[in-house]
Short mmCIF file of C-alpha atoms in Angstrom, two decimals:
data_model
loop_
_atom_site.label_atom_id
_atom_site.label_comp_id
_atom_site.label_asym_id
_atom_site.label_seq_id
_atom_site.Cartn_x
_atom_site.Cartn_y
_atom_site.Cartn_z
CA MET A 1 70.00 23.71 -23.21
CA PHE A 2 69.57 21.34 -27.16
CA VAL A 3 69.39 18.54 -25.37
CA VAL A 4 66.66 19.08 -22.92
CA THR A 5 64.42 21.50 -25.47
CA LEU A 6 64.39 18.25 -27.50
CA ILE A 7 63.55 16.23 -24.34
CA LEU A 8 60.97 18.53 -23.55
CA ALA A 9 59.43 18.62 -26.80
CA GLY A 10 60.02 15.02 -27.63
CA GLY A 11 57.61 13.82 -24.22
CA ILE A 12 54.90 16.52 -25.85
CA GLY A 13 55.30 14.81 -28.78
CA ALA A 14 54.40 11.61 -27.69
CA ARG A 15 51.53 12.85 -24.91
CA LEU A 16 49.78 14.22 -28.39
CA VAL A 17 50.40 10.98 -29.85
CA GLU A 18 48.96 9.55 -27.05
CA LEU A 19 46.27 11.55 -26.61
CA GLN A 20 45.37 11.92 -30.41
CA LEU A 21 46.17 8.35 -31.68
CA ILE A 22 46.01 6.13 -28.97
CA GLN A 23 43.26 7.31 -26.46
CA GLY A 24 42.12 9.82 -29.46
CA LYS A 25 38.41 8.04 -29.57
CA ARG A 26 37.99 7.54 -25.69
CA ASN A 27 38.53 11.92 -25.68
CA ARG A 28 36.47 12.78 -28.54
CA GLN A 29 33.88 10.77 -26.95
CA LEU A 30 34.18 12.67 -23.45
CA ALA A 31 34.58 16.06 -25.48
CA GLU A 32 31.05 15.13 -27.08
CA GLU A 33 29.36 14.01 -24.04
CA ASN A 34 30.13 17.62 -21.90
CA ARG A 35 28.74 19.31 -25.35
CA ILE A 36 25.56 17.40 -25.83
CA ARG A 37 23.50 17.45 -23.08
CA LEU A 38 20.41 15.41 -22.95
CA VAL A 39 17.53 17.04 -20.78
CA PRO A 40 15.01 14.53 -19.55
CA ALA A 41 11.58 16.20 -18.85
CA GLN A 42 9.74 14.03 -16.46
CA PRO A 43 6.19 13.75 -16.50
CA VAL A 44 3.43 15.17 -14.37
CA ARG A 45 2.31 12.60 -12.47
CA GLY A 46 -1.57 11.94 -12.35
CA ASN A 47 -3.90 13.02 -9.76
CA ILE A 48 -6.22 11.07 -7.01
CA PHE A 49 -9.63 11.60 -6.83
CA ASP A 50 -11.76 10.25 -4.23
CA ARG A 51 -15.44 8.93 -6.00
CA HIS A 52 -16.88 12.47 -5.66
CA GLY A 53 -13.89 13.86 -7.57
CA LYS A 54 -12.33 15.33 -3.99
CA ILE A 55 -8.29 15.82 -4.52
CA LEU A 56 -6.55 13.08 -2.46
CA ALA A 57 -3.07 13.34 -4.11
CA SER A 58 -2.15 16.13 -6.65
CA SER A 59 0.94 18.36 -7.75
CA LYS A 60 2.46 21.14 -7.72
CA LEU A 61 6.00 22.38 -8.57
CA ALA A 62 8.77 22.83 -6.58
CA ARG A 63 13.19 23.31 -7.85
CA SER A 64 15.12 20.63 -7.62
CA VAL A 65 18.80 20.34 -7.97
CA PHE A 66 20.98 18.47 -10.17
CA LEU A 67 24.24 17.76 -11.04
CA TRP A 68 26.03 17.36 -14.51
CA PRO A 69 28.54 13.99 -14.38
CA ALA A 70 30.87 14.76 -17.03
CA THR A 71 31.13 18.20 -16.16
CA HIS A 72 34.67 17.61 -13.96
CA LYS A 73 36.94 14.90 -13.80
CA PRO A 74 36.06 11.77 -11.29
CA GLU A 75 38.75 12.93 -9.15
CA GLU A 76 38.20 16.75 -9.09
CA TRP A 77 34.63 16.49 -8.02
CA PRO A 78 35.42 15.85 -3.99
CA GLN A 79 37.04 19.60 -4.32
CA HIS A 80 34.30 21.00 -6.36
CA LEU A 81 31.37 19.88 -3.96
CA THR A 82 32.46 21.00 -0.16
CA ARG A 83 30.69 24.61 -0.53
CA LEU A 84 27.00 22.18 -2.52
CA CYS A 85 27.37 19.75 0.59
CA GLN A 86 27.25 22.48 2.71
CA ILE A 87 24.00 24.34 1.28
CA LEU A 88 22.37 21.08 0.74
CA ASP A 89 23.89 19.66 4.71
CA THR A 90 24.08 16.34 2.77
CA PRO A 91 27.28 14.59 3.70
CA CYS A 92 29.82 15.03 0.78
CA ASP A 93 30.46 11.16 0.21
CA ARG A 94 26.75 10.30 -0.51
CA ILE A 95 26.63 12.88 -2.87
CA LEU A 96 29.88 10.73 -4.63
CA ALA A 97 28.18 8.11 -4.29
CA ARG A 98 25.03 9.44 -6.58
CA LEU A 99 27.50 10.53 -9.25
CA GLU A 100 29.52 6.93 -9.15
CA SER A 101 26.10 5.04 -9.48
CA ALA A 102 25.44 7.01 -12.17
CA GLY A 103 28.73 6.60 -13.41
CA TYR A 104 30.55 9.80 -14.10
CA ASN A 105 30.03 10.28 -17.56
CA SER A 106 26.85 10.03 -17.77
CA PRO A 107 24.87 12.89 -20.62
CA LEU A 108 22.29 12.48 -17.79
CA PRO A 109 21.81 14.69 -14.84
CA VAL A 110 21.65 13.32 -11.45
CA ARG A 111 18.93 14.35 -8.98
CA LEU A 112 21.12 15.23 -5.28
CA ALA A 113 17.88 16.98 -3.44
CA ARG A 114 14.13 17.96 -4.13
CA ASN A 115 11.52 20.40 -2.40
CA LEU A 116 14.27 23.46 -2.10
CA ASP A 117 13.57 25.65 0.54
CA ASP A 118 14.06 29.54 -0.84
CA GLN A 119 17.27 29.84 1.27
CA GLN A 120 18.98 27.14 -0.51
CA ALA A 121 18.10 28.12 -3.45
CA THR A 122 19.24 31.47 -3.03
CA ALA A 123 22.32 30.45 -1.51
CA LEU A 124 22.90 28.12 -4.81
CA GLN A 125 22.13 30.92 -7.22
CA GLU A 126 24.83 33.46 -5.20
CA TYR A 127 27.35 30.64 -5.18
CA SER A 128 26.86 29.78 -8.92
CA GLU A 129 29.98 30.87 -10.27
CA GLU A 130 31.79 28.15 -8.44
CA LEU A 131 29.22 25.02 -8.25
CA GLN A 132 30.00 24.48 -12.26
CA GLY A 133 27.73 21.61 -12.79
CA VAL A 134 25.93 22.07 -10.99
CA GLU A 135 21.83 23.33 -11.60
CA VAL A 136 18.43 24.39 -10.63
CA GLY A 137 15.72 22.93 -12.21
CA ILE A 138 11.43 22.95 -11.80
CA GLU A 139 10.10 19.47 -10.97
CA ALA A 140 6.70 18.47 -10.07
CA ILE A 141 6.61 16.49 -6.72
CA ARG A 142 3.91 15.20 -5.10
CA MET A 143 0.89 17.13 -2.75
CA TYR A 144 -1.86 15.22 -0.40
CA PRO A 145 -3.47 18.12 0.60
CA ASN A 146 -5.06 15.94 3.68
CA GLY A 147 -2.33 14.71 5.67
CA GLU A 148 -2.22 11.82 7.10
CA LEU A 149 -5.34 11.01 5.88
CA ALA A 150 -5.78 8.04 4.13
CA ALA A 151 -1.57 7.35 4.13
CA HIS A 152 -1.78 3.68 3.76
CA VAL A 153 -4.40 3.62 1.52
CA LEU A 154 -2.87 6.23 -0.64
CA GLY A 155 0.88 5.71 -0.09
CA TYR A 156 3.74 7.89 -1.17
CA THR A 157 6.40 8.93 -3.57
CA GLY A 158 10.33 8.44 -3.94
CA GLU A 159 13.53 7.56 -5.84
CA ILE A 160 14.74 4.49 -7.85
CA ASP A 161 17.28 3.44 -5.74
CA GLU A 162 19.83 1.18 -7.46
CA GLU A 163 18.96 -1.96 -5.42
CA SER A 164 15.02 -2.12 -6.81
CA LEU A 165 16.23 0.30 -10.37
CA ALA A 166 15.93 -4.03 -11.41
CA ASP A 167 12.86 -4.41 -10.53
CA TYR A 168 11.01 -1.74 -12.53
CA ALA A 169 13.51 -2.54 -15.64
CA ASP A 170 11.57 -4.80 -18.07
CA LEU A 171 7.75 -2.87 -17.29
CA TYR A 172 8.15 -1.14 -20.45
CA GLU A 173 10.45 -2.88 -22.16
CA PHE A 174 10.21 -1.53 -25.92
CA GLU A 175 9.15 1.75 -24.84
CA VAL A 176 11.80 4.33 -25.22
CA ASN A 177 10.09 6.93 -23.21
CA LYS A 178 8.41 5.41 -20.25
CA GLN A 179 12.10 2.91 -18.81
CA TYR A 180 13.29 3.64 -15.63
CA ARG A 181 15.70 5.59 -14.67
CA LEU A 182 18.04 5.95 -11.95
CA GLY A 183 16.40 8.72 -9.83
CA ASP A 184 13.26 8.58 -11.05
CA ILE A 185 10.07 9.29 -9.31
CA VAL A 186 7.69 6.19 -8.98
CA GLY A 187 4.78 4.68 -6.42
CA LEU A 188 6.66 3.64 -2.97
CA MET A 189 3.70 2.28 -1.02
CA GLY A 190 -0.24 2.10 -1.78
CA ALA A 191 -2.27 3.22 -4.26
CA GLU A 192 0.37 4.89 -5.60
CA ALA A 193 2.87 2.05 -6.10
CA ALA A 194 -0.66 -0.28 -6.69
CA PHE A 195 -1.83 2.08 -9.86
CA GLU A 196 1.79 2.68 -10.49
CA SER A 197 1.33 2.39 -14.67
CA ILE A 198 -1.67 4.23 -14.67
CA LEU A 199 -0.16 7.58 -13.01
CA ARG A 200 3.67 7.81 -14.19
CA GLY A 201 2.66 9.49 -18.07
CA GLU A 202 5.65 8.94 -20.55
CA TRP A 203 8.54 11.01 -20.60
CA GLY A 204 9.80 13.77 -22.94
CA GLY A 205 12.71 16.15 -23.01
CA GLN A 206 15.65 17.12 -25.25
CA GLN A 207 19.28 16.88 -26.34
CA VAL A 208 20.56 20.09 -26.12
CA GLU A 209 24.33 22.00 -27.33
CA VAL A 210 26.00 23.46 -24.64
CA ASP A 211 29.38 25.37 -24.17
CA SER A 212 31.82 26.07 -22.24
CA LEU A 213 29.61 27.02 -19.17
CA GLY A 214 26.93 24.53 -19.39
CA GLN A 215 24.92 27.23 -21.09
CA VAL A 216 21.98 25.94 -24.19
CA ILE A 217 23.92 26.71 -27.57
CA LYS A 218 20.96 25.05 -29.56
CA VAL A 219 18.30 22.34 -29.34
CA LEU A 220 19.22 18.98 -31.05
CA GLY A 221 16.04 17.27 -30.54
CA GLU A 222 12.42 16.88 -28.49
CA GLN A 223 10.18 15.05 -26.85
CA GLU A 224 6.81 15.06 -25.93
CA THR A 225 6.28 14.79 -22.16
CA HIS A 226 2.40 13.15 -21.22
CA ALA A 227 0.98 13.62 -18.09
CA GLY A 228 -0.26 10.23 -16.02
CA GLN A 229 -3.97 10.19 -16.70
CA ASP A 230 -6.06 10.88 -13.35
CA LEU A 231 -6.82 7.63 -10.66
CA THR A 232 -10.12 7.87 -9.29
CA LEU A 233 -10.30 6.32 -5.66
CA THR A 234 -13.43 3.83 -4.13
CA ILE A 235 -12.69 5.98 -1.64
CA ASP A 236 -15.32 8.49 0.13
CA LEU A 237 -12.88 11.77 1.64
CA GLY A 238 -15.93 12.34 4.50
CA VAL A 239 -16.62 8.36 5.28
CA GLN A 240 -12.58 8.48 5.39
CA LYS A 241 -12.76 11.51 8.14
CA ALA A 242 -15.30 10.03 10.06
CA ALA A 243 -13.72 6.99 10.39
CA GLU A 244 -10.31 8.94 11.26
CA GLU A 245 -11.71 10.56 13.79
CA ALA A 246 -13.33 7.40 15.80
CA LEU A 247 -9.99 5.56 15.63
CA GLY A 248 -8.40 9.12 16.75
CA ASP A 249 -4.86 8.10 18.08
CA THR A 250 -5.87 4.50 18.85
CA LYS A 251 -3.36 2.20 17.38
CA GLY A 252 -5.34 0.07 15.48
CA ALA A 253 -7.60 -0.60 12.02
CA ILE A 254 -11.07 0.97 10.67
CA VAL A 255 -12.95 -0.57 7.49
CA ALA A 256 -15.28 0.55 5.78
CA ILE A 257 -17.11 -0.86 2.47
CA ASP A 258 -19.55 -0.99 0.10
CA PRO A 259 -21.39 -4.77 1.13
CA LYS A 260 -23.31 -4.16 -2.38
CA ASP A 261 -20.24 -4.61 -4.47
CA GLY A 262 -16.48 -4.06 -2.24
CA ALA A 263 -16.03 -0.97 -2.59
CA VAL A 264 -13.75 0.65 -0.15
CA LEU A 265 -15.04 3.63 1.38
CA ALA A 266 -12.38 4.24 4.13
CA MET A 267 -9.58 2.34 5.45
CA VAL A 268 -7.71 3.38 8.23
CA SER A 269 -4.51 2.51 9.74
CA ARG A 270 -2.79 4.08 13.52
CA PRO A 271 -0.43 4.93 14.04
CA ALA A 272 -0.16 6.46 10.39
CA PHE A 273 2.38 8.94 8.56
CA ASP A 274 2.61 12.00 6.60
CA PRO A 275 3.58 11.00 2.65
CA ASN A 276 3.82 14.53 1.97
CA LEU A 277 7.49 14.00 4.33
CA PHE A 278 8.55 11.69 0.82
CA SER A 279 8.45 14.31 -1.42
CA GLY A 280 11.28 16.54 -0.97
CA ALA A 281 14.55 15.15 1.40
CA ILE A 282 13.83 13.59 5.19
CA ASP A 283 15.50 14.85 8.42
CA GLU A 284 17.03 12.52 10.10
CA ALA A 285 15.35 13.96 13.44
CA LYS A 286 11.99 13.75 11.54
CA TRP A 287 12.84 9.73 10.34
CA LYS A 288 13.37 8.79 14.06
CA GLU A 289 10.29 10.51 15.24
CA LEU A 290 8.60 8.43 12.44
CA GLN A 291 9.99 5.30 13.92
CA GLY A 292 9.64 5.79 17.25
CA ARG A 293 5.38 5.21 15.95
CA ASP A 294 5.51 1.45 16.81
CA HIS A 295 5.46 0.77 12.72
CA PRO A 296 3.70 3.61 11.33
CA PHE A 297 4.22 2.20 7.95
CA VAL A 298 2.40 -1.27 8.31
CA ASN A 299 -1.30 -1.25 7.37
CA ARG A 300 -2.81 -3.01 10.13
CA SER A 301 -6.02 -3.24 7.60
CA LEU A 302 -4.50 -5.51 5.65
CA GLN A 303 -2.52 -7.60 8.87
CA GLY A 304 -4.15 -10.40 10.20
CA PHE A 305 -5.30 -10.53 13.93
CA PRO A 306 -8.14 -12.88 15.72
CA PRO A 307 -10.54 -11.63 14.29
CA ALA A 308 -12.66 -12.33 18.48
CA SER A 309 -16.47 -11.34 18.94
CA THR A 310 -17.25 -10.17 15.47
CA PHE A 311 -16.37 -13.90 13.87
CA LYS A 312 -19.17 -15.36 16.01
CA ILE A 313 -20.87 -14.41 12.66
CA VAL A 314 -19.28 -17.55 10.48
CA THR A 315 -20.12 -19.78 13.50
CA SER A 316 -23.65 -19.63 13.43
CA THR A 317 -23.73 -19.88 9.47
CA ALA A 318 -21.62 -23.33 10.17
CA ALA A 319 -23.92 -24.42 12.25
CA ILE A 320 -27.41 -23.47 10.86
CA GLU A 321 -25.78 -24.63 7.34
CA SER A 322 -24.76 -27.66 9.12
CA GLY A 323 -27.58 -29.22 9.96
CA ALA A 324 -26.77 -29.56 13.53
CA PHE A 325 -28.83 -26.54 14.42
CA PRO A 326 -32.04 -25.12 12.51
CA ALA A 327 -32.41 -21.41 12.60
CA SER A 328 -34.79 -21.20 15.57
CA THR A 329 -32.96 -22.58 18.01
CA VAL A 330 -33.01 -21.25 21.51
CA LEU A 331 -30.03 -22.68 23.84
CA PRO A 332 -29.13 -22.13 27.75
CA THR A 333 -26.56 -19.63 28.25
CA TYR A 334 -24.12 -20.60 31.63
CA PRO A 335 -21.20 -18.69 33.02
CA TYR A 336 -19.06 -21.29 31.90
CA ILE A 337 -18.89 -24.78 30.18
CA THR A 338 -16.56 -27.56 30.82
CA ALA A 339 -15.00 -29.58 28.24
CA GLY A 340 -11.61 -32.01 28.00
CA GLY A 341 -11.72 -30.92 31.83
CA ILE A 342 -11.10 -27.51 31.69
CA GLN A 343 -13.86 -24.66 31.99
CA PHE A 344 -14.65 -22.01 28.82
CA TRP A 345 -16.18 -19.52 30.71
CA ASP A 346 -18.42 -16.89 29.09
CA TRP A 347 -17.24 -13.39 28.78
CA ASN A 348 -19.71 -11.74 31.65
CA ARG A 349 -19.19 -14.57 34.07
CA ALA A 350 -22.56 -15.43 34.51
CA GLY A 351 -24.51 -16.14 31.06
CA PHE A 352 -27.30 -14.71 29.42
CA GLY A 353 -30.41 -17.44 30.15
CA PRO A 354 -31.78 -18.75 27.20
CA LEU A 355 -30.76 -16.87 23.47
CA GLY A 356 -31.66 -17.43 19.58
CA PHE A 357 -29.12 -17.25 17.46
CA ALA A 358 -29.87 -13.42 17.22
CA GLY A 359 -29.85 -12.86 21.00
CA ALA A 360 -26.62 -15.06 20.75
CA MET A 361 -24.69 -12.00 18.92
CA ALA A 362 -26.55 -9.16 20.51
CA TRP A 363 -25.15 -10.14 23.57
CA SER A 364 -22.29 -11.68 22.40
CA SER A 365 -22.36 -14.97 24.24
CA ASP A 366 -19.71 -17.44 24.30
CA THR A 367 -20.73 -19.94 25.76
CA PHE A 368 -23.82 -20.48 23.18
CA PHE A 369 -21.13 -20.43 20.64
CA TYR A 370 -19.67 -23.09 22.67
CA GLN A 371 -22.70 -25.11 22.94
CA THR A 372 -22.44 -24.79 18.73
CA ALA A 373 -19.13 -25.86 18.07
CA GLN A 374 -19.06 -29.08 20.38
CA LYS A 375 -22.05 -30.29 18.70
CA MET A 376 -21.69 -29.58 14.55
CA GLY A 377 -18.08 -30.10 15.77
CA ALA A 378 -14.55 -28.62 13.46
CA GLN A 379 -14.64 -29.61 10.40
CA PRO A 380 -18.22 -27.60 9.20
CA LEU A 381 -16.51 -24.95 11.13
CA ILE A 382 -13.58 -24.61 8.74
CA GLN A 383 -15.41 -25.09 5.85
CA TRP A 384 -17.11 -22.44 6.22
CA THR A 385 -14.88 -19.91 7.82
CA GLN A 386 -12.64 -20.24 4.54
CA LYS A 387 -16.19 -19.60 2.19
CA TYR A 388 -16.57 -16.64 4.17
CA GLY A 389 -12.56 -15.56 2.77
CA PHE A 390 -10.47 -16.31 5.50
CA GLY A 391 -7.40 -17.87 4.95
CA SER A 392 -6.98 -16.27 1.41
CA LYS A 393 -6.02 -12.57 0.26
CA THR A 394 -9.26 -10.56 -1.05
CA GLY A 395 -7.17 -9.79 -4.07
CA ILE A 396 -7.45 -5.64 -2.85
CA GLU A 397 -4.84 -3.89 -6.12
CA ILE A 398 -2.63 -2.77 -2.97
CA GLY A 399 -2.54 -6.53 -1.86
CA ALA A 400 1.35 -6.61 -2.20
CA GLU A 401 1.12 -5.82 1.81
CA GLU A 402 -1.76 -7.80 2.57
CA ALA A 403 -1.66 -11.16 5.49
CA PRO A 404 -3.93 -13.75 4.24
CA GLY A 405 -4.87 -14.72 8.03
CA LEU A 406 -5.01 -18.27 9.01
CA VAL A 407 -7.44 -21.03 9.22
CA PRO A 408 -5.61 -23.54 11.28
CA ASP A 409 -6.59 -26.91 11.15
CA ASP A 410 -5.61 -30.67 12.62
CA ALA A 411 -2.81 -30.82 9.87
CA TRP A 412 -1.36 -26.73 10.21
CA LYS A 413 -1.55 -27.66 14.17
CA ARG A 414 0.42 -30.76 14.17
CA GLU A 415 2.95 -29.30 11.74
CA ASN A 416 3.54 -26.45 13.48
CA ILE A 417 2.57 -26.80 17.30
CA GLY A 418 3.37 -30.27 17.11
CA TYR A 419 -0.13 -32.39 17.67
CA GLY A 420 -2.72 -32.57 17.23
CA TRP A 421 -7.05 -30.95 17.12
CA PHE A 422 -9.03 -31.20 20.41
CA GLN A 423 -12.49 -29.87 20.68
CA GLY A 424 -10.97 -27.00 22.86
CA ASP A 425 -9.96 -25.74 19.17
CA THR A 426 -12.87 -25.56 18.23
CA ILE A 427 -14.46 -23.93 20.82
CA ASN A 428 -12.05 -21.49 20.71
CA MET A 429 -12.02 -21.15 17.19
CA SER A 430 -16.37 -19.89 17.36
CA ILE A 431 -15.76 -17.40 19.00
CA GLY A 432 -12.78 -15.36 16.92
CA GLN A 433 -9.96 -16.64 19.23
CA GLY A 434 -7.23 -19.24 19.41
CA PHE A 435 -5.07 -19.79 15.90
CA LEU A 436 -7.45 -18.02 13.62
CA GLN A 437 -6.03 -14.71 12.14
CA ALA A 438 -8.23 -12.02 9.93
CA SER A 439 -7.19 -9.30 8.82
CA PRO A 440 -9.95 -6.43 9.22
CA LEU A 441 -10.59 -5.91 5.47
CA GLN A 442 -11.16 -9.72 5.81
CA VAL A 443 -13.92 -8.84 8.23
CA ALA A 444 -15.32 -6.42 6.43
CA VAL A 445 -15.91 -8.58 3.34
CA MET A 446 -17.26 -10.99 5.99
CA PHE A 447 -19.99 -8.62 7.35
CA ALA A 448 -20.87 -7.93 3.67
CA VAL A 449 -22.73 -11.17 3.39
CA PRO A 450 -25.19 -11.30 5.61
CA ALA A 451 -25.92 -7.44 4.47
CA ASN A 452 -26.04 -8.33 0.51
CA GLY A 453 -28.25 -10.79 0.71
CA GLY A 454 -25.92 -13.81 1.06
CA TYR A 455 -22.82 -13.03 -1.37
CA ARG A 456 -19.19 -12.84 -1.26
CA VAL A 457 -17.95 -9.77 -2.51
CA LYS A 458 -14.03 -9.01 -3.59
CA PRO A 459 -13.39 -5.40 -1.77
CA HIS A 460 -11.55 -2.90 -4.37
CA LEU A 461 -10.57 0.44 -4.62
CA PHE A 462 -10.24 1.26 -8.41
CA TYR A 463 -13.28 3.08 -8.78
CA ASP A 464 -15.82 2.62 -12.20
CA PRO A 465 -19.37 3.19 -11.67
CA SER A 466 -19.93 1.53 -14.99
CA GLN A 467 -18.93 -2.06 -13.73
CA THR A 468 -21.06 -4.38 -12.94
CA PRO A 469 -20.26 -5.34 -9.19
CA SER A 470 -18.26 -8.51 -8.81
CA TYR A 471 -20.93 -10.88 -7.13
CA LEU A 472 -23.61 -9.52 -9.80
CA ARG A 473 -21.28 -10.98 -13.31
CA ASP A 474 -21.25 -14.62 -12.29
CA ARG A 475 -24.22 -14.98 -9.57
CA LYS A 476 -23.23 -18.87 -9.57
CA ARG A 477 -19.63 -18.84 -8.48
CA HIS A 478 -20.02 -15.77 -6.03
CA GLN A 479 -23.72 -17.00 -4.08
CA PHE A 480 -22.83 -19.45 -1.87
CA LEU A 481 -25.51 -18.41 0.22
CA ARG A 482 -28.44 -18.27 -1.39
CA TYR A 483 -30.52 -16.88 1.70
CA SER A 484 -30.17 -14.25 3.75
CA ARG A 485 -33.18 -12.49 6.02
CA LEU A 486 -32.91 -11.24 9.32
CA CYS A 487 -37.00 -12.36 10.92
CA ARG A 488 -39.26 -11.48 13.61
CA GLN A 489 -41.11 -13.91 15.36
CA GLU A 490 -43.73 -12.43 18.16
CA ARG A 491 -43.67 -15.72 19.89
CA HIS A 492 -40.73 -16.28 21.08
CA GLY A 493 -40.40 -13.08 23.35
CA GLY A 494 -37.81 -10.56 23.81
CA SER A 495 -34.81 -9.17 24.18
CA SER A 496 -33.98 -5.68 25.04
CA ALA A 497 -31.08 -4.93 23.35
CA LEU A 498 -31.90 -5.27 20.13
CA ARG A 499 -35.40 -3.58 20.55
CA VAL A 500 -37.54 -5.78 18.34
CA ALA A 501 -39.31 -8.95 20.13
CA HIS A 502 -36.99 -11.52 18.35
CA LEU A 503 -34.48 -12.11 15.74
CA VAL A 504 -33.40 -15.14 13.92
CA TRP A 505 -30.90 -14.71 11.48
CA ARG A 506 -30.81 -17.75 8.95
CA LEU A 507 -28.48 -17.96 6.09
CA ARG A 508 -29.27 -21.66 3.35
CA THR A 509 -28.08 -23.02 0.39
CA ASP A 510 -30.76 -25.31 -0.37
CA GLY A 511 -32.69 -22.50 -2.83
CA GLN A 512 -35.75 -23.09 -0.64
CA THR A 513 -37.51 -19.26 -0.01
CA GLY A 514 -39.66 -20.31 3.44
CA ASP A 515 -39.21 -17.36 6.31
CA CYS A 516 -38.50 -17.57 9.89
CA GLY A 517 -42.52 -18.14 10.69
CA GLY A 518 -43.20 -15.27 11.58
CA GLY A 519 -43.07 -11.42 10.23
CA LEU A 520 -40.49 -10.46 8.02
CA TRP A 521 -38.29 -7.07 7.25
#
C-alpha cells in the first residue's frame, strides 16, 4: 500500500511540476485570458441620404449571438455546441470552423449570427446555463427602408471573412481603433463599399475582468466609440422610383444624370435584390431564389452592350466635325445600301425619303448613317467615339464593377478576330452595332454632351452642392465641343415626328459662332 501511495504521490508531484514550472507561463496566460476580456464596441455606420435628405440606408438595433473562445478547451467545444446549433439552425462544423479561424485562445468574442428573431433569443435565454461561453448582445445592423430600390447603387454590408481580411489589413495601418478584424461588418458592394472609410466610424470598447460565470466584475479600461459620418448621394429618390417603375421587371438598366455636372439622379438595374437580406443570416432557400434571378448582383448600368441607335449622336458628330458633311446636309434614304456585295437594310425595310441629321435621328434612319459612314471612313468615327468617353471607365465612385466597354479598330480586330477592318464594320458601327460595346452610364454621358452645350461630364454619386461642376473647373480639358445647338430652318420643309419645320444639329470645334442660317431656339 505504501508503494502504491508513493507512486501516486510521485505522479501527482510530477504533474504539478509540469503544470507550475514547465507549463506555468502558458497556464497563467490562459487563466489571465479567461479572466480578462476585451469587449469591442462596433461603431454605428453612417446614414446614407438622397440629394433631398431622404433616407436611403440607416441602422437599427438588433440582437446578435457571440462565443467567447477561451471559455472552454478546444476539445470541449463540440459537446457544448449541440444546443446552440439547434437554436441557430446552423451546422456545428460551421461554428467550429469560425472558432478555429478566430483562435481558441482569442480574448475577443466571435459573432455567430446577427438579427436574431424573438424565438431564437428566448431559447438562448432559457438554455443559458448549458450555454456557457455564449452571449447575446445588441448591435446596430444595416436597414434599407426602400427594399430593392437603388440596390445596385447602395450595395449591402456583410462580415469580413478570412480570405478578404488581408485586403483590409493595411487600410488604417497606424490607427488601432480603426483596424479591421475577422467578422467586422463592412460595405461589400456599391456605395457601401466605395465610401467605406466615410461610413465606417471608429471602434471603441472595454477591457473587463469577469468571474468564472463570465459576469463582469470590473471595467479595466474603456475606449469611446465614434459613429460613422453620414453620406449624401446625388440620387433623387423620386426620379429613382419613377425609373424603377418604368423598367418594371424587364431585365435591363436605366441611368439618368444631370447633364450640367454629371450627377447621377437615378441608376436602375434589373433583376435586383433586397440588401436587407444581408443584414442577418440568409437562409439557403432565399439564396437559391436569388440565384435563380439571372445574376441579380450584376449592375447592368455599368456593363457593356451594343448601344444601337442611341449611338447615332456620335456618328452625326463625327460626320460633321470631320468635314465630310456640312450640318445642313440632306441625304436620300433607301430600303438598303450595298457595300462589299452585302446589303445593309434600314430597319423599316423601305427608307424615309430625304432627311437631314436631326430628321435622321428622329426617324432613326439606318441608311442615312450608313452613307455618312461610307464617306467619312472608320478613323473619324473611332476618334469621336473615344472623345465621347467610350472604351474607358467613367470614373464613377462605384467603378470597381464598371466595364470600360469597347471601341474596336483594325488592330483590335486583327488581334481578336484574325483579320482586318472592312467598310462593313464602319457601317455597322455607325448605328451602334458590330463589335462596339458601351455601358448605359456611358450612353447617358454621351447624351449630356449636346444637352449641356458640348462638354463631356464625369458622372458621380457623391453630392456636394458647393463644388463647381467638373467640366467648368477645366474648360479647355473638357470642352471638346465648343458649339452645340438645335437649329430651326424654315426653308427646308418639315418633320412631323419632331413637330417643327426642320432641325439641324450642329457641333463645332473651330470656335466659330455662326448659326444654322435660320431662327435659333
